[in-house]
Amino acid sequence: MNLQESGCFDPQYSMTHWHALMVMGGLPSPDGTTTQTHDILEDNLNLSSYNHHQLEEEDASTAVQMEIQQHHLLDTTTTNSHFIPPELSYEQSNWDAADHQSFNMLLSSSSPEAAYPPTPDLLNLFHLPPNCSFLPNSSISFESASASSVVCDPLFHLNLTPQPPVFRELLQYLPHGYTLPADEKELYHDGDNGILEFTRDISMAAHAKGRDKAGKTTKHFATERERRVHLNDKFQALRKMVPSPTKNDRASIVGDAIDYIKELLRTVRELKLVVEKKRCGQDRSKRLKTEETASAADAGDGGCKLLGLGDPDQCYNTCLRSSWLQRKSKNSEVDVRLIDDEVTIKLVQRKNINCLLFVSRLLDELQLDLHHVAGGNIGDYYSFLFNTKIYEGSSVYASAIAHKLINVVDKQDAAAAPPTSSTCL
Amino acid sequence: MGRRKLEDDDDDNNNNKEFKSKNLQAERRRRQKLSDRLLTLRSLMNKATIIDDAITYIQELQKTSQVLSEQLLEMEGSSEESVMPMKLEIDVAQHDMKKCGIKEEVKVSNIDGNKFLIKIIVEKKRGCFTQLIEAMNYLGFELSETNVTTFSGAMLFSSCVH
């Protein structure tokens, strides 16, 4: 993809932008905090992530992960030294929720071009917000207005359509009721700025939660909070769908969801192959009964792919079935890998649950022929590796194996927990 | 599409190539346009929409996999021919073992006080590992290091127990 190649994802890209930003002196020094820079950078990443949203979810997670990385990076750097002497002091609290209300409006009203400006313009976009931001503080000296207008100039090349009504509403939310000079207003008429505002707001809300000032207009507090809660609920809903969620933060939730979706795709693909193979097998046996001729290519156990050419009833074993998944539970972890008809199962237990008996019973039940077992004990962990082969004709599939295995192990775990664990032999 | 033009059986190769490359370019441009538009669409989505989409997609995939597995179960119930090949397999195994001259044996050696090393070679059957473990259980052995390999129809079981 072109945008991908342009390197918007590259953390170095963001960092260079950030440095460029500081050099240009676009950032007023915040009141002893660096959250603003966090958010600028986060904006960049958010924006890039919006730009680079391909159809796979992994980009979202990468963006989010990069976001987190950048936060870590920024945490360790103090940026005050790079800022221009504070002519503009910058209250961040007003961002906290003020603009959330109009976030949807912003997004919907911004023009399509604004949503994904070409790469080089992102640099310019950064310059825009800090300087023509809503500065509620009375100590604003608008001497910088000229500087800001100079900086904002590059943006006008973007041909962005002005969005007057939205921004007027935004201006309403300024807590201290400050009014801004008319000439500044036109600088706000920028759909793109709106998006930046939105992303910054979300991030600021996340960062500056503890800094709610009394100035926030209370009637909008409820809707904004409700929106945030709504979004958090969605994250929690996503988390619930995943089989083994790890941490409870947004990045992990998204990452787990990504892994789960990939796993589901693998499972679905495998199931389709198995069903197809079974159907082929049944068709073949029917034909054997009627015609007493062997059909072609039934040597292996691979999946069947119906070819449109030639005889449509013949199955050709052209695909290898492969799949893997992992299931974790409190004390154990199961990893099942399946290629064609070989299944490799790895089982790690944290306690000495000693479920070898139950596992081998389950393997018999699943029609898996044990070829090799390696079991060992490292410190506190007991690990087993089973190399098995699926018996001919059985149509067991990877996720079933994993589910049953983890259930058996957990059951054993629960049974063994109350009495002493070791001598339950 | 462009294929129609390719079927032209003229000797004029250049002509064909021209058509092909023009169409290739057109095709490429069209595809590029589509992917750019899809990117735009993606970039327009906000966080909430993305999450919602993910939830919907996961639900859809879960439903699909459930449907497929039910279908599989259904098919499982109706086919009965699979039993025969397994018996054949086992007979082959026995045969192999005798051919290679592997003898069944059980060997126990004491390592250290409470610890024993047990080595068992047995003809491989379908549930023999389970039976072996059951026996170990019954005898009160705790298996700390276990290894099983199979070859030529025989199964070698070695384990450190105490």
mmCIF file with all atom_site columns, N, CA, C and O in Angstrom, chain B residues 68-109:
data_model
loop_
_atom_site.group_PDB
_atom_site.id
_atom_site.type_symbol
_atom_site.label_atom_id
_atom_site.label_alt_id
_atom_site.label_comp_id
_atom_site.label_asym_id
_atom_site.label_entity_id
_atom_site.label_seq_id
_atom_site.pdbx_PDB_ins_code
_atom_site.Cartn_x
_atom_site.Cartn_y
_atom_site.Cartn_z
_atom_site.occupancy
_atom_site.B_iso_or_equiv
_atom_site.pdbx_formal_charge
_atom_site.auth_seq_id
_atom_site.auth_comp_id
_atom_site.auth_asym_id
_atom_site.auth_atom_id
_atom_site.pdbx_PDB_model_num
ATOM 1   N N  . LEU B 1 68  ? -20.162 -25.478 11.255 1.00 0.00 ? 68  LEU B N  1
ATOM 2   C CA . LEU B 1 68  ? -19.322 -26.473 10.584 1.00 0.00 ? 68  LEU B CA 1
ATOM 3   C C  . LEU B 1 68  ? -19.082 -27.682 11.475 1.00 0.00 ? 68  LEU B C  1
ATOM 4   O O  . LEU B 1 68  ? -19.094 -28.821 10.997 1.00 0.00 ? 68  LEU B O  1
ATOM 5   N N  . SER B 1 69  ? -18.865 -27.449 12.746 1.00 0.00 ? 69  SER B N  1
ATOM 6   C CA . SER B 1 69  ? -18.583 -28.591 13.611 1.00 0.00 ? 69  SER B CA 1
ATOM 7   C C  . SER B 1 69  ? -19.828 -29.444 13.803 1.00 0.00 ? 69  SER B C  1
ATOM 8   O O  . SER B 1 69  ? -19.747 -30.671 13.898 1.00 0.00 ? 69  SER B O  1
ATOM 9   N N  . GLU B 1 70  ? -20.986 -28.783 13.827 1.00 0.00 ? 70  GLU B N  1
ATOM 10  C CA . GLU B 1 70  ? -22.217 -29.575 13.912 1.00 0.00 ? 70  GLU B CA 1
ATOM 11  C C  . GLU B 1 70  ? -22.399 -30.424 12.662 1.00 0.00 ? 70  GLU B C  1
ATOM 12  O O  . GLU B 1 70  ? -22.780 -31.591 12.722 1.00 0.00 ? 70  GLU B O  1
ATOM 13  N N  . GLN B 1 71  ? -22.088 -29.784 11.558 1.00 0.00 ? 71  GLN B N  1
ATOM 14  C CA . GLN B 1 71  ? -22.179 -30.507 10.295 1.00 0.00 ? 71  GLN B CA 1
ATOM 15  C C  . GLN B 1 71  ? -21.272 -31.729 10.308 1.00 0.00 ? 71  GLN B C  1
ATOM 16  O O  . GLN B 1 71  ? -21.635 -32.820 9.855  1.00 0.00 ? 71  GLN B O  1
ATOM 17  N N  . LEU B 1 72  ? -20.101 -31.525 10.872 1.00 0.00 ? 72  LEU B N  1
ATOM 18  C CA . LEU B 1 72  ? -19.142 -32.615 10.950 1.00 0.00 ? 72  LEU B CA 1
ATOM 19  C C  . LEU B 1 72  ? -19.670 -33.744 11.809 1.00 0.00 ? 72  LEU B C  1
ATOM 20  O O  . LEU B 1 72  ? -19.559 -34.924 11.467 1.00 0.00 ? 72  LEU B O  1
ATOM 21  N N  . LEU B 1 73  ? -20.254 -33.387 12.936 1.00 0.00 ? 73  LEU B N  1
ATOM 22  C CA . LEU B 1 73  ? -20.811 -34.396 13.815 1.00 0.00 ? 73  LEU B CA 1
ATOM 23  C C  . LEU B 1 73  ? -21.890 -35.206 13.106 1.00 0.00 ? 73  LEU B C  1
ATOM 24  O O  . LEU B 1 73  ? -21.970 -36.430 13.249 1.00 0.00 ? 73  LEU B O  1
ATOM 25  N N  . GLU B 1 74  ? -22.673 -34.469 12.366 1.00 0.00 ? 74  GLU B N  1
ATOM 26  C CA . GLU B 1 74  ? -23.730 -35.121 11.613 1.00 0.00 ? 74  GLU B CA 1
ATOM 27  C C  . GLU B 1 74  ? -23.166 -36.154 10.652 1.00 0.00 ? 74  GLU B C  1
ATOM 28  O O  . GLU B 1 74  ? -23.622 -37.280 10.558 1.00 0.00 ? 74  GLU B O  1
ATOM 29  N N  . MET B 1 75  ? -22.136 -35.693 9.936  1.00 0.00 ? 75  MET B N  1
ATOM 30  C CA . MET B 1 75  ? -21.554 -36.588 8.941  1.00 0.00 ? 75  MET B CA 1
ATOM 31  C C  . MET B 1 75  ? -20.879 -37.765 9.601  1.00 0.00 ? 75  MET B C  1
ATOM 32  O O  . MET B 1 75  ? -20.830 -38.858 9.074  1.00 0.00 ? 75  MET B O  1
ATOM 33  N N  . GLU B 1 76  ? -20.329 -37.486 10.788 1.00 0.00 ? 76  GLU B N  1
ATOM 34  C CA . GLU B 1 76  ? -19.642 -38.531 11.540 1.00 0.00 ? 76  GLU B CA 1
ATOM 35  C C  . GLU B 1 76  ? -20.579 -39.685 11.812 1.00 0.00 ? 76  GLU B C  1
ATOM 36  O O  . GLU B 1 76  ? -20.216 -40.846 11.701 1.00 0.00 ? 76  GLU B O  1
ATOM 37  N N  . GLY B 1 77  ? -21.812 -39.316 12.193 1.00 0.00 ? 77  GLY B N  1
ATOM 38  C CA . GLY B 1 77  ? -22.757 -40.347 12.579 1.00 0.00 ? 77  GLY B CA 1
ATOM 39  C C  . GLY B 1 77  ? -23.147 -41.256 11.427 1.00 0.00 ? 77  GLY B C  1
ATOM 40  O O  . GLY B 1 77  ? -23.496 -42.414 11.622 1.00 0.00 ? 77  GLY B O  1
ATOM 41  N N  . SER B 1 78  ? -23.030 -40.736 10.226 1.00 0.00 ? 78  SER B N  1
ATOM 42  C CA . SER B 1 78  ? -23.562 -41.509 9.108  1.00 0.00 ? 78  SER B CA 1
ATOM 43  C C  . SER B 1 78  ? -22.528 -42.392 8.441  1.00 0.00 ? 78  SER B C  1
ATOM 44  O O  . SER B 1 78  ? -22.882 -43.304 7.723  1.00 0.00 ? 78  SER B O  1
ATOM 45  N N  . SER B 1 79  ? -21.246 -42.154 8.688  1.00 0.00 ? 79  SER B N  1
ATOM 46  C CA . SER B 1 79  ? -20.256 -42.973 7.989  1.00 0.00 ? 79  SER B CA 1
ATOM 47  C C  . SER B 1 79  ? -19.696 -44.024 8.926  1.00 0.00 ? 79  SER B C  1
ATOM 48  O O  . SER B 1 79  ? -19.341 -43.754 10.059 1.00 0.00 ? 79  SER B O  1
ATOM 49  N N  . GLU B 1 80  ? -19.609 -45.252 8.454  1.00 0.00 ? 80  GLU B N  1
ATOM 50  C CA . GLU B 1 80  ? -19.186 -46.333 9.331  1.00 0.00 ? 80  GLU B CA 1
ATOM 51  C C  . GLU B 1 80  ? -17.965 -47.070 8.824  1.00 0.00 ? 80  GLU B C  1
ATOM 52  O O  . GLU B 1 80  ? -17.539 -48.047 9.421  1.00 0.00 ? 80  GLU B O  1
ATOM 53  N N  . GLU B 1 81  ? -17.397 -46.623 7.737  1.00 0.00 ? 81  GLU B N  1
ATOM 54  C CA . GLU B 1 81  ? -16.360 -47.462 7.132  1.00 0.00 ? 81  GLU B CA 1
ATOM 55  C C  . GLU B 1 81  ? -15.015 -47.321 7.791  1.00 0.00 ? 81  GLU B C  1
ATOM 56  O O  . GLU B 1 81  ? -14.081 -48.020 7.466  1.00 0.00 ? 81  GLU B O  1
ATOM 57  N N  . SER B 1 82  ? -14.899 -46.404 8.711  1.00 0.00 ? 82  SER B N  1
ATOM 58  C CA . SER B 1 82  ? -13.565 -46.113 9.214  1.00 0.00 ? 82  SER B CA 1
ATOM 59  C C  . SER B 1 82  ? -13.023 -47.188 10.152 1.00 0.00 ? 82  SER B C  1
ATOM 60  O O  . SER B 1 82  ? -11.849 -47.224 10.451 1.00 0.00 ? 82  SER B O  1
ATOM 61  N N  . VAL B 1 83  ? -13.845 -48.057 10.617 1.00 0.00 ? 83  VAL B N  1
ATOM 62  C CA . VAL B 1 83  ? -13.384 -49.017 11.624 1.00 0.00 ? 83  VAL B CA 1
ATOM 63  C C  . VAL B 1 83  ? -12.397 -50.020 11.045 1.00 0.00 ? 83  VAL B C  1
ATOM 64  O O  . VAL B 1 83  ? -11.441 -50.423 11.686 1.00 0.00 ? 83  VAL B O  1
ATOM 65  N N  . MET B 1 84  ? -12.619 -50.402 9.859  1.00 0.00 ? 84  MET B N  1
ATOM 66  C CA . MET B 1 84  ? -11.797 -51.450 9.263  1.00 0.00 ? 84  MET B CA 1
ATOM 67  C C  . MET B 1 84  ? -10.310 -51.102 9.161  1.00 0.00 ? 84  MET B C  1
ATOM 68  O O  . MET B 1 84  ? -9.478  -51.869 9.596  1.00 0.00 ? 84  MET B O  1
ATOM 69  N N  . PRO B 1 85  ? -9.964  -49.954 8.615  1.00 0.00 ? 85  PRO B N  1
ATOM 70  C CA . PRO B 1 85  ? -8.536  -49.663 8.429  1.00 0.00 ? 85  PRO B CA 1
ATOM 71  C C  . PRO B 1 85  ? -7.734  -49.734 9.715  1.00 0.00 ? 85  PRO B C  1
ATOM 72  O O  . PRO B 1 85  ? -6.566  -50.084 9.700  1.00 0.00 ? 85  PRO B O  1
ATOM 73  N N  . MET B 1 86  ? -8.344  -49.433 10.827 1.00 0.00 ? 86  MET B N  1
ATOM 74  C CA . MET B 1 86  ? -7.575  -49.414 12.059 1.00 0.00 ? 86  MET B CA 1
ATOM 75  C C  . MET B 1 86  ? -7.111  -50.804 12.442 1.00 0.00 ? 86  MET B C  1
ATOM 76  O O  . MET B 1 86  ? -5.987  -51.012 12.855 1.00 0.00 ? 86  MET B O  1
ATOM 77  N N  . LYS B 1 87  ? -7.982  -51.767 12.276 1.00 0.00 ? 87  LYS B N  1
ATOM 78  C CA . LYS B 1 87  ? -7.594  -53.121 12.643 1.00 0.00 ? 87  LYS B CA 1
ATOM 79  C C  . LYS B 1 87  ? -6.396  -53.558 11.813 1.00 0.00 ? 87  LYS B C  1
ATOM 80  O O  . LYS B 1 87  ? -5.462  -54.166 12.300 1.00 0.00 ? 87  LYS B O  1
ATOM 81  N N  . LEU B 1 88  ? -6.458  -53.195 10.544 1.00 0.00 ? 88  LEU B N  1
ATOM 82  C CA . LEU B 1 88  ? -5.357  -53.548 9.655  1.00 0.00 ? 88  LEU B CA 1
ATOM 83  C C  . LEU B 1 88  ? -4.051  -52.988 10.164 1.00 0.00 ? 88  LEU B C  1
ATOM 84  O O  . LEU B 1 88  ? -3.028  -53.658 10.201 1.00 0.00 ? 88  LEU B O  1
ATOM 85  N N  . GLU B 1 89  ? -4.131  -51.744 10.600 1.00 0.00 ? 89  GLU B N  1
ATOM 86  C CA . GLU B 1 89  ? -2.928  -51.074 11.090 1.00 0.00 ? 89  GLU B CA 1
ATOM 87  C C  . GLU B 1 89  ? -2.289  -51.851 12.213 1.00 0.00 ? 89  GLU B C  1
ATOM 88  O O  . GLU B 1 89  ? -1.086  -52.035 12.278 1.00 0.00 ? 89  GLU B O  1
ATOM 89  N N  . ILE B 1 90  ? -3.122  -52.273 13.115 1.00 0.00 ? 90  ILE B N  1
ATOM 90  C CA . ILE B 1 90  ? -2.576  -52.905 14.314 1.00 0.00 ? 90  ILE B CA 1
ATOM 91  C C  . ILE B 1 90  ? -1.925  -54.228 13.957 1.00 0.00 ? 90  ILE B C  1
ATOM 92  O O  . ILE B 1 90  ? -0.857  -54.571 14.455 1.00 0.00 ? 90  ILE B O  1
ATOM 93  N N  . ASP B 1 91  ? -2.536  -54.951 13.070 1.00 0.00 ? 91  ASP B N  1
ATOM 94  C CA . ASP B 1 91  ? -1.939  -56.224 12.685 1.00 0.00 ? 91  ASP B CA 1
ATOM 95  C C  . ASP B 1 91  ? -0.582  -56.007 12.052 1.00 0.00 ? 91  ASP B C  1
ATOM 96  O O  . ASP B 1 91  ? 0.364   -56.751 12.324 1.00 0.00 ? 91  ASP B O  1
ATOM 97  N N  . VAL B 1 92  ? -0.509  -54.993 11.249 1.00 0.00 ? 92  VAL B N  1
ATOM 98  C CA . VAL B 1 92  ? 0.769   -54.677 10.615 1.00 0.00 ? 92  VAL B CA 1
ATOM 99  C C  . VAL B 1 92  ? 1.830   -54.407 11.661 1.00 0.00 ? 92  VAL B C  1
ATOM 100 O O  . VAL B 1 92  ? 2.975   -54.829 11.563 1.00 0.00 ? 92  VAL B O  1
ATOM 101 N N  . ALA B 1 93  ? 1.424   -53.724 12.703 1.00 0.00 ? 93  ALA B N  1
ATOM 102 C CA . ALA B 1 93  ? 2.376   -53.352 13.752 1.00 0.00 ? 93  ALA B CA 1
ATOM 103 C C  . ALA B 1 93  ? 2.961   -54.587 14.407 1.00 0.00 ? 93  ALA B C  1
ATOM 104 O O  . ALA B 1 93  ? 4.168   -54.709 14.590 1.00 0.00 ? 93  ALA B O  1
ATOM 105 N N  . GLN B 1 94  ? 2.091   -55.504 14.714 1.00 0.00 ? 94  GLN B N  1
ATOM 106 C CA . GLN B 1 94  ? 2.575   -56.709 15.383 1.00 0.00 ? 94  GLN B CA 1
ATOM 107 C C  . GLN B 1 94  ? 3.569   -57.444 14.507 1.00 0.00 ? 94  GLN B C  1
ATOM 108 O O  . GLN B 1 94  ? 4.605   -57.920 14.954 1.00 0.00 ? 94  GLN B O  1
ATOM 109 N N  . HIS B 1 95  ? 3.215   -57.494 13.299 1.00 0.00 ? 95  HIS B N  1
ATOM 110 C CA . HIS B 1 95  ? 4.050   -58.183 12.327 1.00 0.00 ? 95  HIS B CA 1
ATOM 111 C C  . HIS B 1 95  ? 5.444   -57.570 12.257 1.00 0.00 ? 95  HIS B C  1
ATOM 112 O O  . HIS B 1 95  ? 6.454   -58.243 12.293 1.00 0.00 ? 95  HIS B O  1
ATOM 113 N N  . ASP B 1 96  ? 5.453   -56.239 12.203 1.00 0.00 ? 96  ASP B N  1
ATOM 114 C CA . ASP B 1 96  ? 6.719   -55.520 12.096 1.00 0.00 ? 96  ASP B CA 1
ATOM 115 C C  . ASP B 1 96  ? 7.629   -55.834 13.265 1.00 0.00 ? 96  ASP B C  1
ATOM 116 O O  . ASP B 1 96  ? 8.826   -56.040 13.127 1.00 0.00 ? 96  ASP B O  1
ATOM 117 N N  . MET B 1 97  ? 7.035   -55.844 14.410 1.00 0.00 ? 97  MET B N  1
ATOM 118 C CA . MET B 1 97  ? 7.854   -55.991 15.606 1.00 0.00 ? 97  MET B CA 1
ATOM 119 C C  . MET B 1 97  ? 8.542   -57.360 15.598 1.00 0.00 ? 97  MET B C  1
ATOM 120 O O  . MET B 1 97  ? 9.716   -57.491 15.910 1.00 0.00 ? 97  MET B O  1
ATOM 121 N N  . LYS B 1 98  ? 7.791   -58.328 15.232 1.00 0.00 ? 98  LYS B N  1
ATOM 122 C CA . LYS B 1 98  ? 8.388   -59.664 15.231 1.00 0.00 ? 98  LYS B CA 1
ATOM 123 C C  . LYS B 1 98  ? 9.490   -59.737 14.196 1.00 0.00 ? 98  LYS B C  1
ATOM 124 O O  . LYS B 1 98  ? 10.507  -60.379 14.412 1.00 0.00 ? 98  LYS B O  1
ATOM 125 N N  . LYS B 1 99  ? 9.249   -59.049 13.094 1.00 0.00 ? 99  LYS B N  1
ATOM 126 C CA . LYS B 1 99  ? 10.257  -59.088 12.037 1.00 0.00 ? 99  LYS B CA 1
ATOM 127 C C  . LYS B 1 99  ? 11.569  -58.483 12.491 1.00 0.00 ? 99  LYS B C  1
ATOM 128 O O  . LYS B 1 99  ? 12.642  -58.959 12.159 1.00 0.00 ? 99  LYS B O  1
ATOM 129 N N  . CYS B 1 100 ? 11.507  -57.391 13.237 1.00 0.00 ? 100 CYS B N  1
ATOM 130 C CA . CYS B 1 100 ? 12.731  -56.723 13.645 1.00 0.00 ? 100 CYS B CA 1
ATOM 131 C C  . CYS B 1 100 ? 13.390  -57.403 14.824 1.00 0.00 ? 100 CYS B C  1
ATOM 132 O O  . CYS B 1 100 ? 14.455  -56.995 15.269 1.00 0.00 ? 100 CYS B O  1
ATOM 133 N N  . GLY B 1 101 ? 12.741  -58.350 15.341 1.00 0.00 ? 101 GLY B N  1
ATOM 134 C CA . GLY B 1 101 ? 13.366  -59.080 16.442 1.00 0.00 ? 101 GLY B CA 1
ATOM 135 C C  . GLY B 1 101 ? 13.381  -58.325 17.744 1.00 0.00 ? 101 GLY B C  1
ATOM 136 O O  . GLY B 1 101 ? 14.240  -58.530 18.591 1.00 0.00 ? 101 GLY B O  1
ATOM 137 N N  . ILE B 1 102 ? 12.434  -57.450 17.914 1.00 0.00 ? 102 ILE B N  1
ATOM 138 C CA . ILE B 1 102 ? 12.387  -56.713 19.179 1.00 0.00 ? 102 ILE B CA 1
ATOM 139 C C  . ILE B 1 102 ? 11.638  -57.562 20.187 1.00 0.00 ? 102 ILE B C  1
ATOM 140 O O  . ILE B 1 102 ? 10.577  -58.098 19.907 1.00 0.00 ? 102 ILE B O  1
ATOM 141 N N  . LYS B 1 103 ? 12.241  -57.652 21.337 1.00 0.00 ? 103 LYS B N  1
ATOM 142 C CA . LYS B 1 103 ? 11.605  -58.484 22.330 1.00 0.00 ? 103 LYS B CA 1
ATOM 143 C C  . LYS B 1 103 ? 10.936  -57.623 23.377 1.00 0.00 ? 103 LYS B C  1
ATOM 144 O O  . LYS B 1 103 ? 11.407  -56.540 23.708 1.00 0.00 ? 103 LYS B O  1
ATOM 145 N N  . GLU B 1 104 ? 9.901   -58.162 23.905 1.00 0.00 ? 104 GLU B N  1
ATOM 146 C CA . GLU B 1 104 ? 9.253   -57.441 24.988 1.00 0.00 ? 104 GLU B CA 1
ATOM 147 C C  . GLU B 1 104 ? 10.095  -57.588 26.236 1.00 0.00 ? 104 GLU B C  1
ATOM 148 O O  . GLU B 1 104 ? 10.643  -58.644 26.511 1.00 0.00 ? 104 GLU B O  1
ATOM 149 N N  . GLU B 1 105 ? 10.164  -56.501 26.969 1.00 0.00 ? 105 GLU B N  1
ATOM 150 C CA . GLU B 1 105 ? 10.942  -56.634 28.197 1.00 0.00 ? 105 GLU B CA 1
ATOM 151 C C  . GLU B 1 105 ? 10.516  -55.588 29.202 1.00 0.00 ? 105 GLU B C  1
ATOM 152 O O  . GLU B 1 105 ? 9.930   -54.553 28.841 1.00 0.00 ? 105 GLU B O  1
ATOM 153 N N  . VAL B 1 106 ? 10.827  -55.867 30.395 1.00 0.00 ? 106 VAL B N  1
ATOM 154 C CA . VAL B 1 106 ? 10.605  -54.916 31.473 1.00 0.00 ? 106 VAL B CA 1
ATOM 155 C C  . VAL B 1 106 ? 11.878  -54.866 32.290 1.00 0.00 ? 106 VAL B C  1
ATOM 156 O O  . VAL B 1 106 ? 12.401  -55.897 32.705 1.00 0.00 ? 106 VAL B O  1
ATOM 157 N N  . LYS B 1 107 ? 12.365  -53.673 32.519 1.00 0.00 ? 107 LYS B N  1
ATOM 158 C CA . LYS B 1 107 ? 13.613  -53.564 33.273 1.00 0.00 ? 107 LYS B CA 1
ATOM 159 C C  . LYS B 1 107 ? 13.482  -52.457 34.296 1.00 0.00 ? 107 LYS B C  1
ATOM 160 O O  . LYS B 1 107 ? 13.039  -51.359 33.993 1.00 0.00 ? 107 LYS B O  1
ATOM 161 N N  . VAL B 1 108 ? 13.870  -52.776 35.492 1.00 0.00 ? 108 VAL B N  1
ATOM 162 C CA . VAL B 1 108 ? 13.797  -51.777 36.557 1.00 0.00 ? 108 VAL B CA 1
ATOM 163 C C  . VAL B 1 108 ? 15.175  -51.640 37.171 1.00 0.00 ? 108 VAL B C  1
ATOM 164 O O  . VAL B 1 108 ? 15.820  -52.634 37.503 1.00 0.00 ? 108 VAL B O  1
ATOM 165 N N  . SER B 1 109 ? 15.621  -50.423 37.313 1.00 0.00 ? 109 SER B N  1
ATOM 166 C CA . SER B 1 109 ? 16.912  -50.259 37.997 1.00 0.00 ? 109 SER B CA 1
ATOM 167 C C  . SER B 1 109 ? 16.791  -49.138 39.008 1.00 0.00 ? 109 SER B C  1
ATOM 168 O O  . SER B 1 109 ? 16.156  -48.122 38.785 1.00 0.00 ? 109 SER B O  1
#
